[in-house]
Coordinates of N, CA, C and O in Angstrom, one line a residue:
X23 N -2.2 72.9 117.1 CA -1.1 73.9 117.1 C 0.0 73.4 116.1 O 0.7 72.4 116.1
X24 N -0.1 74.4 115.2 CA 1.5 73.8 114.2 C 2.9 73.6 115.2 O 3.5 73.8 116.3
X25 N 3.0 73.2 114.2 CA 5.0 72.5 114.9 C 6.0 74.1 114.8 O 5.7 75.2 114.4
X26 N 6.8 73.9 115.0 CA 7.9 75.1 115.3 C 8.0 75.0 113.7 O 7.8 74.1 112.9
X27 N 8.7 76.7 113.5 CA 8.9 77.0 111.8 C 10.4 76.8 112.0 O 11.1 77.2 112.9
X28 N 10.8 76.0 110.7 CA 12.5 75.8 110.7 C 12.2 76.6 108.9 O 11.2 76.7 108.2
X29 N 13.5 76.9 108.8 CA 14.0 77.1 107.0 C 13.4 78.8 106.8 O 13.4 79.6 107.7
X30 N 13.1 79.0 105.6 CA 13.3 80.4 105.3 C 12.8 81.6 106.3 O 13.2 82.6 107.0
X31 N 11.3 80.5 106.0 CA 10.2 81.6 107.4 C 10.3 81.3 108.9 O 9.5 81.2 109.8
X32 N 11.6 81.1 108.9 CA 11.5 80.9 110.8 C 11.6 81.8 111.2 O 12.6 82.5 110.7
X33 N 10.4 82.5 112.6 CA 11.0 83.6 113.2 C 10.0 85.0 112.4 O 10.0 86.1 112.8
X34 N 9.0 84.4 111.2 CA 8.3 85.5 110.7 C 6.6 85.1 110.9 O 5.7 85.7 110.3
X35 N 6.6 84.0 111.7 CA 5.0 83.9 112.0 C 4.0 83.5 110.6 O 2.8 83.9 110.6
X36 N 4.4 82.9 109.9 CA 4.3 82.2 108.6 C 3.6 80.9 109.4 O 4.2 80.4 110.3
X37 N 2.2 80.4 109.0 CA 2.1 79.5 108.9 C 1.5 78.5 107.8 O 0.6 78.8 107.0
X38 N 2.1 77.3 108.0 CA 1.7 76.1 106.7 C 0.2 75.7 106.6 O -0.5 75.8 105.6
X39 N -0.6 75.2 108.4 CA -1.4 74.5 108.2 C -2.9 75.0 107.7 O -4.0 74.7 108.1
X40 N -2.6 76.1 106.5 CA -3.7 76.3 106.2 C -3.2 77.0 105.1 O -2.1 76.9 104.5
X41 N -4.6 78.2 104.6 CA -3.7 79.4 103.9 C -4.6 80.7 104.1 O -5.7 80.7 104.6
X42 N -3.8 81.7 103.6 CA -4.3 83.0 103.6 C -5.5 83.3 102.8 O -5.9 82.5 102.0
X43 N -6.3 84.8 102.8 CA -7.3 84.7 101.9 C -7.8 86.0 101.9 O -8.2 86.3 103.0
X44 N -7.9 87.0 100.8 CA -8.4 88.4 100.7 C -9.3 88.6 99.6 O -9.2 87.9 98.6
X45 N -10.2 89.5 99.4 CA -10.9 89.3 98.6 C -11.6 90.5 97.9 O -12.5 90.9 98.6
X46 N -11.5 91.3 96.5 CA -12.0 92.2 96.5 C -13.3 92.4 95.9 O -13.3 92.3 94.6
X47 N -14.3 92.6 96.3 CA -15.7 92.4 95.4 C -16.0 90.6 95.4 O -16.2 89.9 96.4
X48 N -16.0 90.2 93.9 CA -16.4 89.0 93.0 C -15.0 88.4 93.1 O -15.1 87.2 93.2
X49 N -13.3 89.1 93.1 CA -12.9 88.0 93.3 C -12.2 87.8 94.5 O -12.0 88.8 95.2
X50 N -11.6 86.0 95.0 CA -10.8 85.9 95.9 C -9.7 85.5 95.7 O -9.7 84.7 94.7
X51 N -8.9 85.7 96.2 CA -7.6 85.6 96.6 C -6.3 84.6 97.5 O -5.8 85.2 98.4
X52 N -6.0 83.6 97.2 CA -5.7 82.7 98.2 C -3.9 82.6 98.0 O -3.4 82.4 97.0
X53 N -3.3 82.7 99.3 CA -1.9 82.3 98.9 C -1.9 80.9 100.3 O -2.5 80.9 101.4
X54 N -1.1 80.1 99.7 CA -0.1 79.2 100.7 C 1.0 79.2 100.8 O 1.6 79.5 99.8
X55 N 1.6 78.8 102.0 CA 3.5 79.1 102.4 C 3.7 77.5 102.3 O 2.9 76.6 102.5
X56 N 4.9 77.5 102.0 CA 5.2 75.9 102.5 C 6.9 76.4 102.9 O 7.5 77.5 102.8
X57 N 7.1 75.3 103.5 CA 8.6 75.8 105.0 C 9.6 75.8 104.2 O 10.6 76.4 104.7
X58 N 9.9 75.1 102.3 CA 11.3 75.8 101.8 C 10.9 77.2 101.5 O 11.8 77.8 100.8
X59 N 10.1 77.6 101.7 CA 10.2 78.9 101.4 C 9.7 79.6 99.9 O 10.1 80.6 99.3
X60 N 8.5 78.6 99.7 CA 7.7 78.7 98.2 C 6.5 79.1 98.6 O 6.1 78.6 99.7
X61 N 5.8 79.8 98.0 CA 4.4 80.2 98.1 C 3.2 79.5 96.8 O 3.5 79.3 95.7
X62 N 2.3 79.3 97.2 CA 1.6 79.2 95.9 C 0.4 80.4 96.1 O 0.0 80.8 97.2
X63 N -0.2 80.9 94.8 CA -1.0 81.7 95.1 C -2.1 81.2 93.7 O -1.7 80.6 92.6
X64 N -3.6 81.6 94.2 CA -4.7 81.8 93.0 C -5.5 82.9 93.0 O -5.1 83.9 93.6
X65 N -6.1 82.8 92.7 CA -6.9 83.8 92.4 C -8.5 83.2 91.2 O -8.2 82.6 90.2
X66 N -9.8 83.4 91.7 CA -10.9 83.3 91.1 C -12.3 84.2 91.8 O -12.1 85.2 92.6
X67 N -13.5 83.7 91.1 CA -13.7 84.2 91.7 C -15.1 83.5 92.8 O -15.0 82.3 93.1
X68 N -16.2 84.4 93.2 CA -16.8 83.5 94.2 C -17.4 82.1 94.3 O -17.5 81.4 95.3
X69 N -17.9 81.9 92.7 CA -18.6 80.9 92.2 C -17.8 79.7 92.8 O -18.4 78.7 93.2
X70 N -16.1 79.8 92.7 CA -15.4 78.7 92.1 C -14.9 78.3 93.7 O -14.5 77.2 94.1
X71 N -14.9 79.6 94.7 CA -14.3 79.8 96.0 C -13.6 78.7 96.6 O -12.5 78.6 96.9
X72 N -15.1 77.3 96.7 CA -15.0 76.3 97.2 C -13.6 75.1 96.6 O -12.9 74.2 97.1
X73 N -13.6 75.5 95.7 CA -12.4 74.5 94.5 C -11.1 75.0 94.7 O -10.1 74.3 94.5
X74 N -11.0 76.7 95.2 CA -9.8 77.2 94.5 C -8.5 76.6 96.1 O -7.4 76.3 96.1
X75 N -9.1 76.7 96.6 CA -7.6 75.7 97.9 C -7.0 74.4 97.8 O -6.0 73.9 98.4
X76 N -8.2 73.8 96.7 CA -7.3 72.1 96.2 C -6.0 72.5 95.0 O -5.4 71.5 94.6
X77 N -5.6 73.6 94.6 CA -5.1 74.2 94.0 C -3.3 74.2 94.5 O -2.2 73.9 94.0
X78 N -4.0 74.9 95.9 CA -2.9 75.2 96.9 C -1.6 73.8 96.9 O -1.1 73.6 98.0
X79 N -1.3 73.2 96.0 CA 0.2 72.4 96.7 C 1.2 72.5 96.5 O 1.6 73.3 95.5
X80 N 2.2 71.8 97.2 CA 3.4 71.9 96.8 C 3.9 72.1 95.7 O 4.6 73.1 95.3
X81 N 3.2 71.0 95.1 CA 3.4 70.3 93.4 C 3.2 71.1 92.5 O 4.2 71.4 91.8
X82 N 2.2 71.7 92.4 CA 1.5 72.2 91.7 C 2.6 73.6 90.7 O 3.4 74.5 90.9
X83 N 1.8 72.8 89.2 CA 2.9 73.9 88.2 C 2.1 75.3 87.6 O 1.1 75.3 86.9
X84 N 2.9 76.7 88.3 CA 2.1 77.6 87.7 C 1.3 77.7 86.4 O 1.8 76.8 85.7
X85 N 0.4 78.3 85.8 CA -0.4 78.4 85.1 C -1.1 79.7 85.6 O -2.1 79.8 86.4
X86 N -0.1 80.8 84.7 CA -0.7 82.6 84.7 C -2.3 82.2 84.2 O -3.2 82.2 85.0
X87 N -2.5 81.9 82.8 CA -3.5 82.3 82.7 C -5.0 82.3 83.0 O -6.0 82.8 82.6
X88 N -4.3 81.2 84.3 CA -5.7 80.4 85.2 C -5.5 81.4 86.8 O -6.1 81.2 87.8
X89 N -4.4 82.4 86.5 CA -4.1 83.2 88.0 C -3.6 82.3 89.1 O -3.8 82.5 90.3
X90 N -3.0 81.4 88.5 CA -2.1 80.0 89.8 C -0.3 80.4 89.1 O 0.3 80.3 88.1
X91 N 0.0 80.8 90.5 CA 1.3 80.9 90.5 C 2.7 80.1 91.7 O 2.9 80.8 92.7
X92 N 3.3 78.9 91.7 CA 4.3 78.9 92.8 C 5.4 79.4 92.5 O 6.1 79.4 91.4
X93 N 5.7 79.9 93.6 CA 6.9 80.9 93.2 C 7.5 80.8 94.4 O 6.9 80.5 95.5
X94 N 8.8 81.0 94.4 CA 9.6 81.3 95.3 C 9.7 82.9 96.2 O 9.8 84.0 95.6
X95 N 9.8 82.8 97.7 CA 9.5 84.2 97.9 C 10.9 84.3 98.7 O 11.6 83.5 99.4
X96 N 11.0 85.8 98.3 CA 12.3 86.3 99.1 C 12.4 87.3 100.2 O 12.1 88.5 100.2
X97 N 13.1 86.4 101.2 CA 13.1 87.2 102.9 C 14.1 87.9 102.5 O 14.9 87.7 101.6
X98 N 13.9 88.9 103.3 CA 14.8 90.1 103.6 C 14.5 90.6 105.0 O 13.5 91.4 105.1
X99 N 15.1 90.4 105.7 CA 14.7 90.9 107.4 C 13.6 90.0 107.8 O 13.6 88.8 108.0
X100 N 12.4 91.2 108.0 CA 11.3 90.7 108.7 C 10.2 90.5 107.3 O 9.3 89.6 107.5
X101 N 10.3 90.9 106.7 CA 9.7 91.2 105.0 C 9.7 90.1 103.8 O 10.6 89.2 103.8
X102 N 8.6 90.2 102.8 CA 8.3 89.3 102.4 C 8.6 90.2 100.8 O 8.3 91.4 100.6
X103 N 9.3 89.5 99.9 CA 8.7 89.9 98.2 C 8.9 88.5 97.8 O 9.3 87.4 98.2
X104 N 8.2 89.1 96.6 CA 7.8 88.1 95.0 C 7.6 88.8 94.2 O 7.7 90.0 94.2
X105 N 7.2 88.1 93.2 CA 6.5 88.4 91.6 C 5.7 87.6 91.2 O 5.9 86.4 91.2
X106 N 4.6 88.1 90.8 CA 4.5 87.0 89.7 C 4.4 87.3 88.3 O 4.7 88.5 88.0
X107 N 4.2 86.6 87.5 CA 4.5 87.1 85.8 C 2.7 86.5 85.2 O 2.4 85.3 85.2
X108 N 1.9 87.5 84.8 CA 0.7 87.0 84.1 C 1.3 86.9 82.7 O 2.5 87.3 82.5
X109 N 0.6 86.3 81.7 CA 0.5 86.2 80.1 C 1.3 87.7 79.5 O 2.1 87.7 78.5
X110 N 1.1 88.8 80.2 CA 1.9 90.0 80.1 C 2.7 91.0 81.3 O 2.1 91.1 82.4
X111 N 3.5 91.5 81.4 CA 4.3 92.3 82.6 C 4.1 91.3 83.4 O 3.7 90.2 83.2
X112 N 4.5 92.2 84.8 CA 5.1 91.6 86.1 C 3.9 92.1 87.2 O 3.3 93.1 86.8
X113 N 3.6 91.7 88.0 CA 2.9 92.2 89.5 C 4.0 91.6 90.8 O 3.9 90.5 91.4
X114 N 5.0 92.7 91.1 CA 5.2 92.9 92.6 C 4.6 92.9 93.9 O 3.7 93.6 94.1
X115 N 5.2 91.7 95.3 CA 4.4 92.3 96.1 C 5.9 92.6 97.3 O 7.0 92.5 96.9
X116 N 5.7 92.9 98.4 CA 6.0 93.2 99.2 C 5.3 93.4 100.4 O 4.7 94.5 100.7
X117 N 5.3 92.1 101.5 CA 4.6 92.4 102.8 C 5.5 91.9 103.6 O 6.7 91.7 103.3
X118 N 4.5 91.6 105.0 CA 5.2 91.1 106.2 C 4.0 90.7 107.0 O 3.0 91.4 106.8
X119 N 3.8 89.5 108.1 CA 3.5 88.9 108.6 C 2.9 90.2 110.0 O 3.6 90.6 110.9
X120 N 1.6 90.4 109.6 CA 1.3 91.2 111.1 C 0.9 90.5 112.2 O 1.4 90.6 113.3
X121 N 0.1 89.8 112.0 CA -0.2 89.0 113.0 C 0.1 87.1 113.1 O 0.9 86.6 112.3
X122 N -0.5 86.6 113.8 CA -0.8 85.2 114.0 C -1.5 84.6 112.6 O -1.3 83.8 111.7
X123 N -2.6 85.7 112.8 CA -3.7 85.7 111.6 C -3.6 86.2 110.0 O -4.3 85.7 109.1
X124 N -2.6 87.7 109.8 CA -2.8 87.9 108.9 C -1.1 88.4 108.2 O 0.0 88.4 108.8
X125 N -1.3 88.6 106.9 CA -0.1 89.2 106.0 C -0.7 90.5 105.0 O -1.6 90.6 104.2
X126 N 0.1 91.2 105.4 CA -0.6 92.3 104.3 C 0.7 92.5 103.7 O 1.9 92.6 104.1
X127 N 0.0 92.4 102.1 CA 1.2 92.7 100.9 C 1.0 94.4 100.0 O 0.1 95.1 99.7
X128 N 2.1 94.6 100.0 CA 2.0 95.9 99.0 C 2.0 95.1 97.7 O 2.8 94.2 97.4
X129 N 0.3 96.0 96.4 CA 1.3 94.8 95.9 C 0.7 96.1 94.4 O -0.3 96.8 94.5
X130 N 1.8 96.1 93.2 CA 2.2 97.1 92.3 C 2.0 96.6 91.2 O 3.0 95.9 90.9
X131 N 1.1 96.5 90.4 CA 1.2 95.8 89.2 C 2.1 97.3 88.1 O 1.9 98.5 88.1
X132 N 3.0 96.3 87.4 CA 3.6 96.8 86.5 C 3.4 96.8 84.9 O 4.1 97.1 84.0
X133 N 2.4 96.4 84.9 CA 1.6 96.5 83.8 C 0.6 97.5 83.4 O 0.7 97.9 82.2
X134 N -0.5 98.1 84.5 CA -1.4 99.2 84.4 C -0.7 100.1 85.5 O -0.7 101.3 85.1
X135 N 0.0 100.0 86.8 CA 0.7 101.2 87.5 C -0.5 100.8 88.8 O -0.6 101.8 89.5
X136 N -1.2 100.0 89.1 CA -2.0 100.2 90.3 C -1.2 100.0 91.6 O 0.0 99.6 91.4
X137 N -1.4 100.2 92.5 CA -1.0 99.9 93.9 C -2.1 99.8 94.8 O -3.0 100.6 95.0
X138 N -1.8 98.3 95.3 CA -3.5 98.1 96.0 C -2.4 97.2 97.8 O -1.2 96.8 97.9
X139 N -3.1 97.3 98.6 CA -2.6 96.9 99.7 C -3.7 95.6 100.1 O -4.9 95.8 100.1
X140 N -3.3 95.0 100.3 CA -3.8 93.1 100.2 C -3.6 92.8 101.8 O -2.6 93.0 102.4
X141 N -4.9 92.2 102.4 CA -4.9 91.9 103.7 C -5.3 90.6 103.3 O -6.3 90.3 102.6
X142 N -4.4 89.7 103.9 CA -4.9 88.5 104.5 C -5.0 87.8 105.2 O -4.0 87.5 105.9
X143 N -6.3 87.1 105.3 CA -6.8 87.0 106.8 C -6.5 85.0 106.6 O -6.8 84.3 105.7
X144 N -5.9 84.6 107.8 CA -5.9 82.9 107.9 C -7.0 82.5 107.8 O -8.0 83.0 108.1
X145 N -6.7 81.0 107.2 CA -7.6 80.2 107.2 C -7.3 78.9 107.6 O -6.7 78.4 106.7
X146 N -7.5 78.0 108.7 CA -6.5 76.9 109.0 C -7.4 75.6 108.0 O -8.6 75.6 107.8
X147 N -6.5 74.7 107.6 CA -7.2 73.4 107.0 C -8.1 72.9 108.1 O -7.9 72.8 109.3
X148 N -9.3 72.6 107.4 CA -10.1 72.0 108.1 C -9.7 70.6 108.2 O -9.3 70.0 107.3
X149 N -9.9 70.1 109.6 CA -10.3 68.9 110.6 C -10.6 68.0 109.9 O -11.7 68.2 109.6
X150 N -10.1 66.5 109.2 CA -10.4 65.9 108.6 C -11.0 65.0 110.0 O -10.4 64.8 111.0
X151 N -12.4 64.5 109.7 CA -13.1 63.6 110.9 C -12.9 62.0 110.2 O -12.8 61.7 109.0
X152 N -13.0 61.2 111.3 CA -12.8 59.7 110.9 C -14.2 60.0 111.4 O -14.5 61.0 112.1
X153 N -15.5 58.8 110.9 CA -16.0 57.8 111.2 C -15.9 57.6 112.9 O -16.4 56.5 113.5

């Protein structure tokens, strides 16, 4: 069981010890929360699936053209936005925490005009076993 949420996402059912994951077709999708209130996100596709959550850290410095973004996200009530910025325009999202399990984002790219609605489903870190 994770620990109680203190800092931006307290109170929005955000959790750390893993990350989220949606997928359309060939590719997937992965965001992580961390408790100041930064996200990281990737994106690849199935081949790479297994590699793309070592991606997921704190540290880690965006790089659009590889679809790795940390970014800062901004609460507003119950509600979630960001951006990210690829090599060209902007892609908006806007969600909110439905469940235990999932986050669905509206998300608008401003570059072609799409609007696609993004479900993501948890995934907790796996169980490191000792020996």
């Amino acid at each position: 069981m994770q620990p109680s949420v203190t800092g931006p996402f307290a109170g929005l059912g955000i959790r750390y010890d893993g990350y989220y994951r949606d997928s359309r077709g060939e590719v997937i999708y992965l965001i992580r929360f961390f408790p100041e209130g930064r996200a990281v996100l990737i994106n690849g596709t199935r081949d790479i699936e297994k590699d793309l959550p070592l991606f997921l850290t704190r540290e880690i410095q965006s790089a659009p053209a590889q679809g790795l973004y940390n970014i800062k996200v901004d609460i507003r009530n119950d509600s979630l936005f960001f951006t990210t910025r690829p090599e060209r325009g902007e892609i908006s999202y806007r969600g909110k925490v439905m469940s235990g399990s999932t986050v669905r984002f509206h998300r608008h790219s401003h570059i072609n005009g799409n609007d696609r609605l993004m479900e993501y489903i948890f995934y907790p870190d796996s169980a490191v076993s000792s020996p």
